[in-house]
PDB file of C-alpha atoms in Angstrom:
ATOM      1  CA  GLN A   7      13.648 -34.571 -14.046  1.00  0.00           C
ATOM      2  CA  ALA A   8      16.497 -34.403 -11.821  1.00  0.00           C
ATOM      3  CA  VAL A   9      17.154 -35.565  -8.356  1.00  0.00           C
ATOM      4  CA  ASN A  10      19.659 -34.456  -6.090  1.00  0.00           C
ATOM      5  CA  GLY A  11      19.627 -35.393  -2.436  1.00  0.00           C
ATOM      6  CA  THR A  12      16.139 -34.582  -1.078  1.00  0.00           C
ATOM      7  CA  ILE A  13      15.320 -31.971  -3.918  1.00  0.00           C
ATOM      8  CA  GLN A  14      13.620 -32.899  -6.912  1.00  0.00           C
ATOM      9  CA  GLY A  15      12.935 -30.810  -9.918  1.00  0.00           C
ATOM     10  CA  THR A  16      10.964 -31.199 -12.488  1.00  0.00           C
ATOM     11  CA  PHE A  17      10.967 -28.955 -15.737  1.00  0.00           C
ATOM     12  CA  GLY A  18       9.234 -30.193 -19.262  1.00  0.00           C
ATOM     13  CA  SER A  19       6.413 -29.589 -21.319  1.00  0.00           C
ATOM     14  CA  ALA A  20       3.088 -31.569 -21.385  1.00  0.00           C
ATOM     15  CA  HIS A  21      -0.545 -31.411 -20.929  1.00  0.00           C
ATOM     16  CA  TYR A  22      -0.986 -32.127 -17.221  1.00  0.00           C
ATOM     17  CA  SER A  23      -4.400 -31.684 -15.637  1.00  0.00           C
ATOM     18  CA  THR A  24      -3.079 -31.639 -12.187  1.00  0.00           C
ATOM     19  CA  TRP A  25      -1.397 -28.768 -12.791  1.00  0.00           C
ATOM     20  CA  GLY A  26      -3.911 -26.812 -14.313  1.00  0.00           C
ATOM     21  CA  ASN A  27      -3.606 -28.382 -18.061  1.00  0.00           C
ATOM     22  CA  ALA A  28      -0.046 -26.535 -18.014  1.00  0.00           C
ATOM     23  CA  VAL A  29       1.973 -27.275 -20.982  1.00  0.00           C
ATOM     24  CA  VAL A  30       5.015 -25.841 -19.736  1.00  0.00           C
ATOM     25  CA  PHE A  31       6.070 -26.017 -16.371  1.00  0.00           C
ATOM     26  CA  ALA A  32       9.024 -25.948 -14.119  1.00  0.00           C
ATOM     27  CA  GLY A  33       9.139 -26.563 -10.158  1.00  0.00           C
ATOM     28  CA  SER A  34       9.191 -29.282  -7.425  1.00  0.00           C
ATOM     29  CA  GLN A  35       7.098 -32.178  -7.107  1.00  0.00           C
ATOM     30  CA  SER A  36       8.042 -32.871  -3.750  1.00  0.00           C
ATOM     31  CA  ASN A  37       7.523 -30.884  -0.447  1.00  0.00           C
ATOM     32  CA  HIS A  38      10.704 -28.536  -0.968  1.00  0.00           C
ATOM     33  CA  PRO A  39      11.013 -25.032  -2.203  1.00  0.00           C
ATOM     34  CA  PHE A  40      12.002 -24.302  -5.834  1.00  0.00           C
ATOM     35  CA  LYS A  41      14.886 -21.859  -6.338  1.00  0.00           C
ATOM     36  CA  ILE A  42      16.168 -20.177  -9.240  1.00  0.00           C
ATOM     37  CA  LEU A  43      19.965 -19.623  -9.547  1.00  0.00           C
ATOM     38  CA  SER A  44      22.421 -17.925 -11.366  1.00  0.00           C
ATOM     39  CA  GLY A  45      26.322 -17.744 -11.086  1.00  0.00           C
ATOM     40  CA  ASN A  46      25.677 -20.501  -8.313  1.00  0.00           C
ATOM     41  CA  ALA A  47      23.734 -18.346  -6.185  1.00  0.00           C
ATOM     42  CA  VAL A  48      20.073 -18.408  -5.217  1.00  0.00           C
ATOM     43  CA  ARG A  49      18.387 -15.368  -6.865  1.00  0.00           C
ATOM     44  CA  ALA A  50      14.674 -16.047  -6.338  1.00  0.00           C
ATOM     45  CA  THR A  51      12.656 -18.680  -4.352  1.00  0.00           C
ATOM     46  CA  PHE A  52       8.965 -20.183  -4.515  1.00  0.00           C
ATOM     47  CA  ASP A  53       8.495 -21.915  -1.129  1.00  0.00           C
ATOM     48  CA  THR A  54       6.010 -24.500  -0.363  1.00  0.00           C
ATOM     49  CA  GLY A  55       3.534 -21.788   1.146  1.00  0.00           C
ATOM     50  CA  GLY A  56       3.298 -20.086  -2.516  1.00  0.00           C
ATOM     51  CA  ARG A  57       5.682 -17.110  -1.566  1.00  0.00           C
ATOM     52  CA  LEU A  58       7.973 -15.710  -3.960  1.00  0.00           C
ATOM     53  CA  ALA A  59      11.327 -14.196  -2.698  1.00  0.00           C
ATOM     54  CA  ILE A  60      13.887 -12.215  -4.935  1.00  0.00           C
ATOM     55  CA  ASN A  61      17.189 -11.598  -3.303  1.00  0.00           C
ATOM     56  CA  GLN A  62      16.258 -12.923   0.106  1.00  0.00           C
ATOM     57  CA  ASP A  63      14.708 -16.075   1.873  1.00  0.00           C
ATOM     58  CA  PRO A  64      10.895 -16.111   1.946  1.00  0.00           C
ATOM     59  CA  LEU A  65       9.659 -14.701   5.196  1.00  0.00           C
ATOM     60  CA  GLY A  66       7.107 -16.765   6.900  1.00  0.00           C
ATOM     61  CA  ASN A  67       4.191 -13.968   6.638  1.00  0.00           C
ATOM     62  CA  ASN A  68       1.229 -13.583   4.484  1.00  0.00           C
ATOM     63  CA  PHE A  69       3.440 -11.570   1.834  1.00  0.00           C
ATOM     64  CA  ALA A  70       3.125 -13.565  -1.456  1.00  0.00           C
ATOM     65  CA  PHE A  71       5.842 -11.471  -3.066  1.00  0.00           C
ATOM     66  CA  GLN A  72       8.868 -10.477  -1.466  1.00  0.00           C
ATOM     67  CA  VAL A  73      11.875  -8.436  -2.551  1.00  0.00           C
ATOM     68  CA  THR A  74      14.910  -7.047  -1.270  1.00  0.00           C
ATOM     69  CA  GLY A  75      16.998  -4.516  -3.229  1.00  0.00           C
ATOM     70  CA  LEU A  76      20.661  -5.155  -4.601  1.00  0.00           C
ATOM     71  CA  GLY A  77      22.348  -2.507  -2.997  1.00  0.00           C
ATOM     72  CA  GLY A  78      22.817  -3.918   0.450  1.00  0.00           C
ATOM     73  CA  ALA A  79      22.271  -2.490   4.142  1.00  0.00           C
ATOM     74  CA  SER A  80      24.324   0.415   3.383  1.00  0.00           C
ATOM     75  CA  GLY A  81      24.167   0.766  -0.313  1.00  0.00           C
ATOM     76  CA  ASP A  82      21.511   1.798  -2.967  1.00  0.00           C
ATOM     77  CA  ALA A  83      18.166   1.123  -0.959  1.00  0.00           C
ATOM     78  CA  ARG A  84      15.912   0.998  -4.266  1.00  0.00           C
ATOM     79  CA  ALA A  85      14.016  -2.146  -4.349  1.00  0.00           C
ATOM     80  CA  VAL A  86      11.402  -2.478  -7.220  1.00  0.00           C
ATOM     81  CA  TYR A  87      10.898  -0.518 -10.377  1.00  0.00           C
ATOM     82  CA  LEU A  88       7.913  -0.333 -12.210  1.00  0.00           C
ATOM     83  CA  LYS A  89       7.862   1.313 -15.633  1.00  0.00           C
ATOM     84  CA  GLY A  90       5.275   1.703 -18.176  1.00  0.00           C
ATOM     85  CA  ALA A  91       4.304   4.219 -20.995  1.00  0.00           C
ATOM     86  CA  GLY A  92       0.726   6.131 -21.686  1.00  0.00           C
ATOM     87  CA  ALA A  93      -0.218   9.075 -23.689  1.00  0.00           C
ATOM     88  CA  HIS A  94      -3.598  10.054 -21.510  1.00  0.00           C
ATOM     89  CA  THR A  95      -3.628  13.234 -19.791  1.00  0.00           C
ATOM     90  CA  THR A  96      -7.031  12.855 -17.839  1.00  0.00           C
ATOM     91  CA  ILE A  97      -7.395  11.827 -14.199  1.00  0.00           C
ATOM     92  CA  GLY A  98      -8.204   8.295 -14.269  1.00  0.00           C
ATOM     93  CA  GLY A  99      -6.544   7.670 -17.684  1.00  0.00           C
ATOM     94  CA  THR A 100      -4.776   4.461 -18.197  1.00  0.00           C
ATOM     95  CA  GLY A 101      -1.056   5.835 -17.824  1.00  0.00           C
ATOM     96  CA  PRO A 102       1.410   3.739 -15.810  1.00  0.00           C
ATOM     97  CA  THR A 103      -0.564   2.326 -12.883  1.00  0.00           C
ATOM     98  CA  LEU A 104      -0.086   0.412  -9.684  1.00  0.00           C
ATOM     99  CA  VAL A 105      -3.378  -1.191  -8.639  1.00  0.00           C
ATOM    100  CA  LEU A 106      -4.092  -2.118  -4.956  1.00  0.00           C
ATOM    101  CA  GLN A 107      -7.493  -3.831  -4.612  1.00  0.00           C
ATOM    102  CA  ASN A 108      -9.336  -5.119  -1.674  1.00  0.00           C
ATOM    103  CA  THR A 109     -11.658  -7.846  -3.315  1.00  0.00           C
ATOM    104  CA  ASN A 110     -14.081  -7.944   0.094  1.00  0.00           C
ATOM    105  CA  SER A 111     -16.970  -5.725  -0.354  1.00  0.00           C
ATOM    106  CA  THR A 112     -17.378  -4.483   3.027  1.00  0.00           C
ATOM    107  CA  ALA A 113     -18.299  -0.974   3.164  1.00  0.00           C
ATOM    108  CA  ASN A 114     -15.443   1.361   4.507  1.00  0.00           C
ATOM    109  CA  ASN A 115     -12.763  -1.386   4.675  1.00  0.00           C
ATOM    110  CA  ILE A 116      -9.344  -0.246   3.404  1.00  0.00           C
ATOM    111  CA  VAL A 117      -6.685  -0.417   0.983  1.00  0.00           C
ATOM    112  CA  LYS A 118      -3.353   0.667   2.189  1.00  0.00           C
ATOM    113  CA  LEU A 119       0.280   1.619   1.688  1.00  0.00           C
ATOM    114  CA  SER A 120       2.266   0.926   4.869  1.00  0.00           C
ATOM    115  CA  PHE A 121       5.475   2.573   5.697  1.00  0.00           C
ATOM    116  CA  GLU A 122       7.530   0.581   8.099  1.00  0.00           C
ATOM    117  CA  SER A 123      10.736   1.354  10.775  1.00  0.00           C
ATOM    118  CA  ALA A 124      13.890  -1.371  10.845  1.00  0.00           C
ATOM    119  CA  SER A 125      11.997  -3.312  13.382  1.00  0.00           C
ATOM    120  CA  SER A 126       8.974  -4.023  11.040  1.00  0.00           C
ATOM    121  CA  GLY A 127       6.754  -1.562  12.673  1.00  0.00           C
ATOM    122  CA  GLU A 128       4.136   0.613  10.881  1.00  0.00           C
ATOM    123  CA  THR A 129       5.147   4.196  11.096  1.00  0.00           C
ATOM    124  CA  VAL A 130       3.053   5.808   8.445  1.00  0.00           C
ATOM    125  CA  SER A 131       0.268   4.770   6.239  1.00  0.00           C
ATOM    126  CA  ILE A 132      -1.977   5.930   3.525  1.00  0.00           C
ATOM    127  CA  ASN A 133      -5.479   4.280   3.483  1.00  0.00           C
ATOM    128  CA  ALA A 134      -7.831   4.182   0.726  1.00  0.00           C
ATOM    129  CA  ILE A 135     -11.603   3.951   2.760  1.00  0.00           C
ATOM    130  CA  ASN A 136     -13.804   2.160   0.357  1.00  0.00           C
ATOM    131  CA  THR A 137     -16.889   3.785   1.228  1.00  0.00           C
ATOM    132  CA  ASN A 138     -19.178   2.597  -1.414  1.00  0.00           C
ATOM    133  CA  HIS A 139     -17.855  -0.716  -3.419  1.00  0.00           C
ATOM    134  CA  SER A 140     -20.386  -0.541  -6.276  1.00  0.00           C
ATOM    135  CA  SER A 141     -20.122   3.085  -7.018  1.00  0.00           C
ATOM    136  CA  HIS A 142     -16.514   3.228  -6.734  1.00  0.00           C
ATOM    137  CA  TYR A 143     -16.649   5.979  -3.781  1.00  0.00           C
ATOM    138  CA  GLY A 144     -13.744   6.415  -1.316  1.00  0.00           C
ATOM    139  CA  ASP A 145     -12.161   8.411   1.039  1.00  0.00           C
ATOM    140  CA  MET A 146      -8.298   8.796   1.696  1.00  0.00           C
ATOM    141  CA  ALA A 147      -6.942   8.844   5.204  1.00  0.00           C
ATOM    142  CA  PHE A 148      -3.355   9.557   6.575  1.00  0.00           C
ATOM    143  CA  ASN A 149      -1.887   7.951   9.806  1.00  0.00           C
ATOM    144  CA  THR A 150       0.854   8.445  11.474  1.00  0.00           C
ATOM    145  CA  ARG A 151       2.453   7.425  14.916  1.00  0.00           C
ATOM    146  CA  GLY A 152       3.987   9.266  17.506  1.00  0.00           C
ATOM    147  CA  SER A 153       4.602   9.264  21.291  1.00  0.00           C
ATOM    148  CA  SER A 154       0.667   9.676  21.827  1.00  0.00           C
ATOM    149  CA  GLY A 155       0.092   6.718  19.460  1.00  0.00           C
ATOM    150  CA  TYR A 156      -0.996   5.654  16.069  1.00  0.00           C
ATOM    151  CA  SER A 157      -3.769   7.531  14.682  1.00  0.00           C
ATOM    152  CA  GLU A 158      -5.494   9.172  11.672  1.00  0.00           C
ATOM    153  CA  LYS A 159      -3.933  12.791  11.492  1.00  0.00           C
ATOM    154  CA  MET A 160      -5.673  14.113   7.833  1.00  0.00           C
ATOM    155  CA  ARG A 161      -8.631  12.753   5.622  1.00  0.00           C
ATOM    156  CA  ILE A 162      -9.803  13.749   2.251  1.00  0.00           C
ATOM    157  CA  MET A 163     -13.480  12.810   1.520  1.00  0.00           C
ATOM    158  CA  ALA A 164     -14.965  11.768  -1.565  1.00  0.00           C
ATOM    159  CA  ASN A 165     -16.976  14.911  -1.670  1.00  0.00           C
ATOM    160  CA  GLY A 166     -13.424  16.774  -1.590  1.00  0.00           C
ATOM    161  CA  ASN A 167     -13.515  18.215   1.918  1.00  0.00           C
ATOM    162  CA  VAL A 168     -10.230  17.899   4.043  1.00  0.00           C
ATOM    163  CA  GLY A 169     -10.130  17.380   7.618  1.00  0.00           C
ATOM    164  CA  ILE A 170      -7.038  17.381   9.933  1.00  0.00           C
ATOM    165  CA  GLY A 171      -7.784  16.351  13.106  1.00  0.00           C
ATOM    166  CA  ARG A 172     -11.274  15.476  11.790  1.00  0.00           C
ATOM    167  CA  PRO A 173     -12.439  12.352  10.258  1.00  0.00           C
ATOM    168  CA  SER A 174     -15.540  13.650   8.908  1.00  0.00           C
ATOM    169  CA  PRO A 175     -14.742  17.404   7.637  1.00  0.00           C
ATOM    170  CA  GLY A 176     -17.864  19.167   7.249  1.00  0.00           C
ATOM    171  CA  ALA A 177     -16.344  22.113   4.769  1.00  0.00           C
ATOM    172  CA  LYS A 178     -13.547  22.330   2.165  1.00  0.00           C
ATOM    173  CA  LEU A 179     -11.184  22.953   5.215  1.00  0.00           C
ATOM    174  CA  ASP A 180     -12.077  21.459   8.552  1.00  0.00           C
ATOM    175  CA  ILE A 181      -9.125  21.613  11.233  1.00  0.00           C
ATOM    176  CA  ARG A 182      -9.581  20.755  14.848  1.00  0.00           C
ATOM    177  CA  GLN A 183      -6.599  21.065  17.165  1.00  0.00           C
ATOM    178  CA  SER A 184      -7.746  18.874  19.834  1.00  0.00           C
ATOM    179  CA  THR A 185     -10.702  16.512  20.918  1.00  0.00           C
ATOM    180  CA  ASN A 186     -12.508  19.448  22.737  1.00  0.00           C
ATOM    181  CA  GLY A 187     -12.705  21.349  19.641  1.00  0.00           C
ATOM    182  CA  ASP A 188     -10.456  24.200  20.278  1.00  0.00           C
ATOM    183  CA  SER A 189      -9.519  26.255  17.196  1.00  0.00           C
ATOM    184  CA  PRO A 190      -5.954  25.879  15.947  1.00  0.00           C
ATOM    185  CA  THR A 191      -3.367  28.403  16.197  1.00  0.00           C
ATOM    186  CA  PHE A 192      -2.046  29.802  12.560  1.00  0.00           C
ATOM    187  CA  LYS A 193       1.498  31.355  12.443  1.00  0.00           C
ATOM    188  CA  ARG A 194       1.012  32.803   9.001  1.00  0.00           C
ATOM    189  CA  ILE A 195      -1.788  32.676   6.421  1.00  0.00           C
ATOM    190  CA  SER A 196      -2.118  33.924   2.832  1.00  0.00           C
ATOM    191  CA  VAL A 197      -5.391  31.770   1.851  1.00  0.00           C
ATOM    192  CA  TYR A 198      -8.844  33.336   1.130  1.00  0.00           C
ATOM    193  CA  GLY A 199     -11.884  31.442   2.004  1.00  0.00           C
ATOM    194  CA  LEU A 200     -14.244  30.073   4.590  1.00  0.00           C
ATOM    195  CA  PHE A 201     -12.873  27.659   7.195  1.00  0.00           C
ATOM    196  CA  VAL A 202     -14.543  25.768   9.698  1.00  0.00           C
ATOM    197  CA  LEU A 203     -12.264  25.652  12.897  1.00  0.00           C
ATOM    198  CA  GLY A 204     -13.717  23.471  15.850  1.00  0.00           C
ATOM    199  CA  ALA A 205     -17.702  24.389  15.905  1.00  0.00           C
ATOM    200  CA  LYS A 206     -16.918  27.981  14.481  1.00  0.00           C
ATOM    201  CA  HIS A 207     -16.696  29.369  10.919  1.00  0.00           C
ATOM    202  CA  TYR A 208     -14.025  32.020   9.845  1.00  0.00           C
ATOM    203  CA  LEU A 209     -13.090  33.940   6.974  1.00  0.00           C
ATOM    204  CA  PHE A 210      -9.564  34.255   6.240  1.00  0.00           C
ATOM    205  CA  CYS A 211      -7.651  36.759   3.757  1.00  0.00           C
ATOM    206  CA  THR A 212      -4.056  37.588   3.251  1.00  0.00           C
ATOM    207  CA  VAL A 213      -2.226  38.515   6.744  1.00  0.00           C
TER     208      VAL A 213
END
């Protein structure tokens, strides 16, 4: 155990029930952050709220894991690199996987990827909507922010229907240009099939 000013640090090996029967531990017993250093510089910090920050000071928010890349403000902006290996070739196989889970079972709650501006405002998000937790059913919604506000622009439903301007698409491609149900204008189209545009059905072929 080492004491330096007001910071107390502990590293050791023991059976300690207070720390969940840990046999190896490192940290601070007092109400101070625990810092990891190399080259006489702080590389990572555990704060007293349980946040882990790498290459930055922990921000006082609900993000438990916070990372700043090593490139600097004007350099390489990459921050996190996740890598794995898997030979599965089917959808749903266990290749390299990033899992985001909402452990609350409320129907239609969301899990999302959020994209923010430099001023920490959300500009775009990709949202998984858990329509049925027990059956693992879900929709995917795409939100963007513009001069008219922040709203859903496109949705892919669990049944495969895609809606643009339609949160509940009734066909494989269901498009609404505005809230009054106007049909959109196409500049060029080369698709075969049946589309629902507003309240009307059209069959398109190559133009």
